[in-house]
PDB file of C-alpha atoms in Angstrom:
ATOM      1  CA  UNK A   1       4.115  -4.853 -11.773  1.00  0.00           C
ATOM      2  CA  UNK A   2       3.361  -7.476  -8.499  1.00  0.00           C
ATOM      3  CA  UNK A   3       0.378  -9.476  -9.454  1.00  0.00           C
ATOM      4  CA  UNK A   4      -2.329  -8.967  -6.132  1.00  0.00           C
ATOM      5  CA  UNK A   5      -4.103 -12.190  -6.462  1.00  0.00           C
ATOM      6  CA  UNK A   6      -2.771 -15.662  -7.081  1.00  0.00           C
ATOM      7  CA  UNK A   7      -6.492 -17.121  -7.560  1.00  0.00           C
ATOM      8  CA  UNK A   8      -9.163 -15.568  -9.865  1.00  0.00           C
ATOM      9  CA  UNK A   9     -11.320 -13.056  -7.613  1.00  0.00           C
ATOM     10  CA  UNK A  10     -11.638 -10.048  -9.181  1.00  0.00           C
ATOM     11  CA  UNK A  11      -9.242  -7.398  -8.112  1.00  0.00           C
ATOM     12  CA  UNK A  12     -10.888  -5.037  -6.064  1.00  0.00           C
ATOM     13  CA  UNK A  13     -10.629  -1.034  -6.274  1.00  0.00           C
ATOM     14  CA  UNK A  14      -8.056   0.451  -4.291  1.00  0.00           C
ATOM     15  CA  UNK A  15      -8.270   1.673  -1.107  1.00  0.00           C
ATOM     16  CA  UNK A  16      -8.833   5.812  -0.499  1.00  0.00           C
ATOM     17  CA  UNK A  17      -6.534   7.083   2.446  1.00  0.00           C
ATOM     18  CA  UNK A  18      -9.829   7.866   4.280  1.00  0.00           C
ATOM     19  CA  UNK A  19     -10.751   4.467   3.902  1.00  0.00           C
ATOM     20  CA  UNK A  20      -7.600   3.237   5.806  1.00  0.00           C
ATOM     21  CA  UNK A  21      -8.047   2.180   9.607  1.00  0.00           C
ATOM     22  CA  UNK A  22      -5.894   1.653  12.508  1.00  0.00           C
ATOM     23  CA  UNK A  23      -6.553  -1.992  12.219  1.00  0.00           C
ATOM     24  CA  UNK A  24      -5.504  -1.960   8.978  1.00  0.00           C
ATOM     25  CA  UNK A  25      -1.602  -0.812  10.505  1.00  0.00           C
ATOM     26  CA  UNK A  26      -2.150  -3.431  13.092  1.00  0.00           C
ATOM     27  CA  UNK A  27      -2.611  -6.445  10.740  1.00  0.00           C
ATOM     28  CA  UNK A  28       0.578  -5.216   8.727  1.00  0.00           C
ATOM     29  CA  UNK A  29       2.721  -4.617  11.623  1.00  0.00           C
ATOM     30  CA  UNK A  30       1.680  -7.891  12.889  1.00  0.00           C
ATOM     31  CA  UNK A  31       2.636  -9.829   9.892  1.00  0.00           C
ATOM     32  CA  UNK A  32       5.800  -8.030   9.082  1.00  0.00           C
ATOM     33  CA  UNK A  33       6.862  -8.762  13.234  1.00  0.00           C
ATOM     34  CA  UNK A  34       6.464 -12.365  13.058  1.00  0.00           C
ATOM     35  CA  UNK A  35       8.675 -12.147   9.679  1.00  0.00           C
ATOM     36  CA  UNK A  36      11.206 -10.854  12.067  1.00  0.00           C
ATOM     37  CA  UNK A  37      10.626 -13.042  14.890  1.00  0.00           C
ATOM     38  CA  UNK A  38      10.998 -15.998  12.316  1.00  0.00           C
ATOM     39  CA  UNK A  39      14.376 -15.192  10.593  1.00  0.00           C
ATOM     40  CA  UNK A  40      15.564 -13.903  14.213  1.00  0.00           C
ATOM     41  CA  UNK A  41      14.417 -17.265  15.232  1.00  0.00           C
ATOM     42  CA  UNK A  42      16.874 -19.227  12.450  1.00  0.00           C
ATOM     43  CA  UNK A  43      20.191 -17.354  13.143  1.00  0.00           C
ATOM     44  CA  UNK A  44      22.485 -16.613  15.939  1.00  0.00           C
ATOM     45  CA  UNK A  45      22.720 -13.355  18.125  1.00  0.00           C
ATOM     46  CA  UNK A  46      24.661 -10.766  16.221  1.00  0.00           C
ATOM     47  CA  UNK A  47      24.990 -12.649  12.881  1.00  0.00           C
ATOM     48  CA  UNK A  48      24.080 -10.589   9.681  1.00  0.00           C
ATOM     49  CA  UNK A  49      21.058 -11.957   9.275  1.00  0.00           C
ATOM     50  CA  UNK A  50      19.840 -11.173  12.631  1.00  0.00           C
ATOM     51  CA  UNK A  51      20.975  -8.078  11.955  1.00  0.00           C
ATOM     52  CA  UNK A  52      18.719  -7.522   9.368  1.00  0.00           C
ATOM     53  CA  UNK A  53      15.734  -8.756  11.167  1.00  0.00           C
ATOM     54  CA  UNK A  54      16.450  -6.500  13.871  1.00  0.00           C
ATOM     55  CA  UNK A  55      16.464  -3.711  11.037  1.00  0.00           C
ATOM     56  CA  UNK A  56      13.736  -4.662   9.216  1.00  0.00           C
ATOM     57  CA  UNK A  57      11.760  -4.586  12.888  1.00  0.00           C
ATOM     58  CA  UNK A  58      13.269  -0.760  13.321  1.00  0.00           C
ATOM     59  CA  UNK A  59      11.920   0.138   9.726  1.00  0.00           C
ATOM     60  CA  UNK A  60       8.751  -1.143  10.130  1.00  0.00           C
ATOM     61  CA  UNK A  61       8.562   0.560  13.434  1.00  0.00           C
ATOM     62  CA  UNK A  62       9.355   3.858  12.450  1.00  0.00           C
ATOM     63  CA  UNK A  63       6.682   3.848   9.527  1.00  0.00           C
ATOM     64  CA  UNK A  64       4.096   2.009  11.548  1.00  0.00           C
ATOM     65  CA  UNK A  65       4.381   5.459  14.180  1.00  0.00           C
ATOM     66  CA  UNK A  66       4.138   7.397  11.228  1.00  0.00           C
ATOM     67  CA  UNK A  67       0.720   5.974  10.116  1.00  0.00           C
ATOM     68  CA  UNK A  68      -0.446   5.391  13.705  1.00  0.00           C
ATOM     69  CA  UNK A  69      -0.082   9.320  13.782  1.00  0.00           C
ATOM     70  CA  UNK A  70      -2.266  10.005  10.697  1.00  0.00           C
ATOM     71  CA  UNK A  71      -5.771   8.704  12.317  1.00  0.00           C
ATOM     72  CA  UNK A  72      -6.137  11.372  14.760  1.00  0.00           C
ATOM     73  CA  UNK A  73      -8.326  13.545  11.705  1.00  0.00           C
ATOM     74  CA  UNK A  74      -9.561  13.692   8.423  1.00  0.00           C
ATOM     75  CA  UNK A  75      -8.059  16.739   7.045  1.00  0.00           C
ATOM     76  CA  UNK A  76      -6.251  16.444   3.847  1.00  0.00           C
ATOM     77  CA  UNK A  77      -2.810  17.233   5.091  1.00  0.00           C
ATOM     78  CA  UNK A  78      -3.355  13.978   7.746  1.00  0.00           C
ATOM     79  CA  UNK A  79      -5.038  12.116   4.787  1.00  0.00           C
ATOM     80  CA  UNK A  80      -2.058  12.750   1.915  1.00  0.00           C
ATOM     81  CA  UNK A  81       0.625  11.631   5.561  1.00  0.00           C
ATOM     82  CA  UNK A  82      -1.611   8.916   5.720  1.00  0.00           C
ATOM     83  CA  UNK A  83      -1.458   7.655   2.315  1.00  0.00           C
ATOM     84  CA  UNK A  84       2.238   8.183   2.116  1.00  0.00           C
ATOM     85  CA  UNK A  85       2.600   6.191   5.652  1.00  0.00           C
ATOM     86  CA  UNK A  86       0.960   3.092   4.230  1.00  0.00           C
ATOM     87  CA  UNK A  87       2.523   2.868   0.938  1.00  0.00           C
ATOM     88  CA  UNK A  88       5.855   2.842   2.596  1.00  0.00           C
ATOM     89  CA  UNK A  89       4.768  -0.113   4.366  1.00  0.00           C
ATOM     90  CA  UNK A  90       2.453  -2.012   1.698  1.00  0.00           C
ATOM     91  CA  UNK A  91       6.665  -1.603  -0.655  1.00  0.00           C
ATOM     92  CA  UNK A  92       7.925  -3.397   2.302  1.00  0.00           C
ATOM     93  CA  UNK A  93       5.599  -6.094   2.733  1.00  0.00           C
ATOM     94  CA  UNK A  94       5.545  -6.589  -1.039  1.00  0.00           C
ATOM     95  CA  UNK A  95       8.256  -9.146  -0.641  1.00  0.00           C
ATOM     96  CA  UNK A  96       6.470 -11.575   0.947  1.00  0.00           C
ATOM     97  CA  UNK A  97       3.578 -11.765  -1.406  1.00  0.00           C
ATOM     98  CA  UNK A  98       2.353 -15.399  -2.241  1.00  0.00           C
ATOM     99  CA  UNK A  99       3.333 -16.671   1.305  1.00  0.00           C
ATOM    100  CA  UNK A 100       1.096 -17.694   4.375  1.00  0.00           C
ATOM    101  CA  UNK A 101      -0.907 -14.604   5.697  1.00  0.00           C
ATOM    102  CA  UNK A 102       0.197 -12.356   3.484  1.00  0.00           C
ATOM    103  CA  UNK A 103      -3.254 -10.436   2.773  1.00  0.00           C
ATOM    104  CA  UNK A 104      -3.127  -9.431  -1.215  1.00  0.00           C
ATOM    105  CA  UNK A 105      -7.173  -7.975  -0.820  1.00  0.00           C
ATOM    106  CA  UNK A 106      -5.814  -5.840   1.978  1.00  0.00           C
ATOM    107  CA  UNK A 107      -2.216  -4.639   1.481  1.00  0.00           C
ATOM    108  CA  UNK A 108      -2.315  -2.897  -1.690  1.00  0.00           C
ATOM    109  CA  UNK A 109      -1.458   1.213  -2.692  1.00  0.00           C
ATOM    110  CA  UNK A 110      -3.571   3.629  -1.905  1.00  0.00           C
ATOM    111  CA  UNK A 111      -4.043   5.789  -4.643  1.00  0.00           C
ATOM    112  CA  UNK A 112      -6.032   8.805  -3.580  1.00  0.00           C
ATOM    113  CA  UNK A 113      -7.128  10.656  -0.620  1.00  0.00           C
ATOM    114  CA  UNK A 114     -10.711  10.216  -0.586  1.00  0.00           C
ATOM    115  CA  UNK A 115     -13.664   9.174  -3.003  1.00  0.00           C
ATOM    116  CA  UNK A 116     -14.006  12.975  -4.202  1.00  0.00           C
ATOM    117  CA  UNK A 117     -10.557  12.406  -5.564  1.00  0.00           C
ATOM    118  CA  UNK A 118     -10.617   9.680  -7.159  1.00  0.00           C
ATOM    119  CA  UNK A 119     -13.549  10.905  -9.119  1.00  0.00           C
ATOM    120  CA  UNK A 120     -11.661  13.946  -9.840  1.00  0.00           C
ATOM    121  CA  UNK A 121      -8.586  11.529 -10.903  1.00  0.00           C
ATOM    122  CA  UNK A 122     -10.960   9.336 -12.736  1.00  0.00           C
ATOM    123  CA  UNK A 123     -12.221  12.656 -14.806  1.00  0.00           C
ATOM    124  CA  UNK A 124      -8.665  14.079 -15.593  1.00  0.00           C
ATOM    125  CA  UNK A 125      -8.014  10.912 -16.783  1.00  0.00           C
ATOM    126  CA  UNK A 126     -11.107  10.498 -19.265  1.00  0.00           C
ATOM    127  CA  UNK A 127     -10.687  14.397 -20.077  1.00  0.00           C
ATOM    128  CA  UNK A 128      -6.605  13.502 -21.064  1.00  0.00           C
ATOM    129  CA  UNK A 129      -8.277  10.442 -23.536  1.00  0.00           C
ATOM    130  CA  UNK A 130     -10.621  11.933 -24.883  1.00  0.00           C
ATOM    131  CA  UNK A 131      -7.902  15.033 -25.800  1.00  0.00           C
ATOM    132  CA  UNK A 132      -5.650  12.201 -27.041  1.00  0.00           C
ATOM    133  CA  UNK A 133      -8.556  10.679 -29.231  1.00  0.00           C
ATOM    134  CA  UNK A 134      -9.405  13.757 -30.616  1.00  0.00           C
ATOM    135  CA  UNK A 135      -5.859  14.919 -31.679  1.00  0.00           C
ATOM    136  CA  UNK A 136      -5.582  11.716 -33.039  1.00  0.00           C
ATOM    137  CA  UNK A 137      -8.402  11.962 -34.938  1.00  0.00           C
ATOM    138  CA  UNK A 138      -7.950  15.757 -36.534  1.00  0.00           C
ATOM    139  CA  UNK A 139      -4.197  14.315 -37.545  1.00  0.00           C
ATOM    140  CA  UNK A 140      -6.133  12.089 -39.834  1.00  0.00           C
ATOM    141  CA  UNK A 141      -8.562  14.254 -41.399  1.00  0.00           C
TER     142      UNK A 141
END
């Protein structure tokens, strides 16, 4: 698993989908286009790797629509879109953790939809322990 933080702030809880913002999109998209601009910037026209720049900038396009399209509501279906949307991109920018601008507090999975489910997560997740525990404990008696 990536490591978020380099230094020694605590890491912070992740974000809910309903939590996300368009300028959260923005700053990603940003940072992942002057990634492109840079390597297109280093190699000639038409070579592979400006081929791969020029790819990288069509991936990151398609999936920044994607999560532009998921702030229009709140609904669940537009939430779970919206989740799915930035994940995609937070894998992608993954690479360039550790490096300048990269935003570790920021650009990190989004685990559930919205504070109700994350309780609800956080309860089938105690409830699945404390099952655990309990088996555990009746094997020894």
């Amino acid at each position: 698993m990536l490591e978020y933080f380099a230094h020694d702030e605590p890491r912070p809880a992740p974000f809910n989908a309903d939590e996300l913002k368009p300028e959260h999109a923005k700053a990603i998209g940003a940072f992942l286009d002057e990634r492109v601009k840079e390597l297109r910037a280093k190699h000639p026209a038409g070579s592979p790797e400006d081929r791969a720049a020029r790819t990288l900038k069509e991936a990151v396009g398609v999936h920044l629509d994607a999560l532009n399209e998921c702030f229009e509501d709140e609904e669940p279906e537009t939430l779970q879109a919206r989740k799915t949307s930035w994940n995609r991109l937070v894998f992608m920018v993954w690479h360039w953790e550790g490096t300048e601008g990269y935003d570790a507090y920021q650009w990190r999975l989004v685990r559930h939809l919205d504070a109700d489910a994350a309780v609800e997560s956080a309860r089938r997740l105690l409830a699945t322990r404390q099952e655990a525990a309990d088996k555990k404990r009746a094997e020894r008696q």
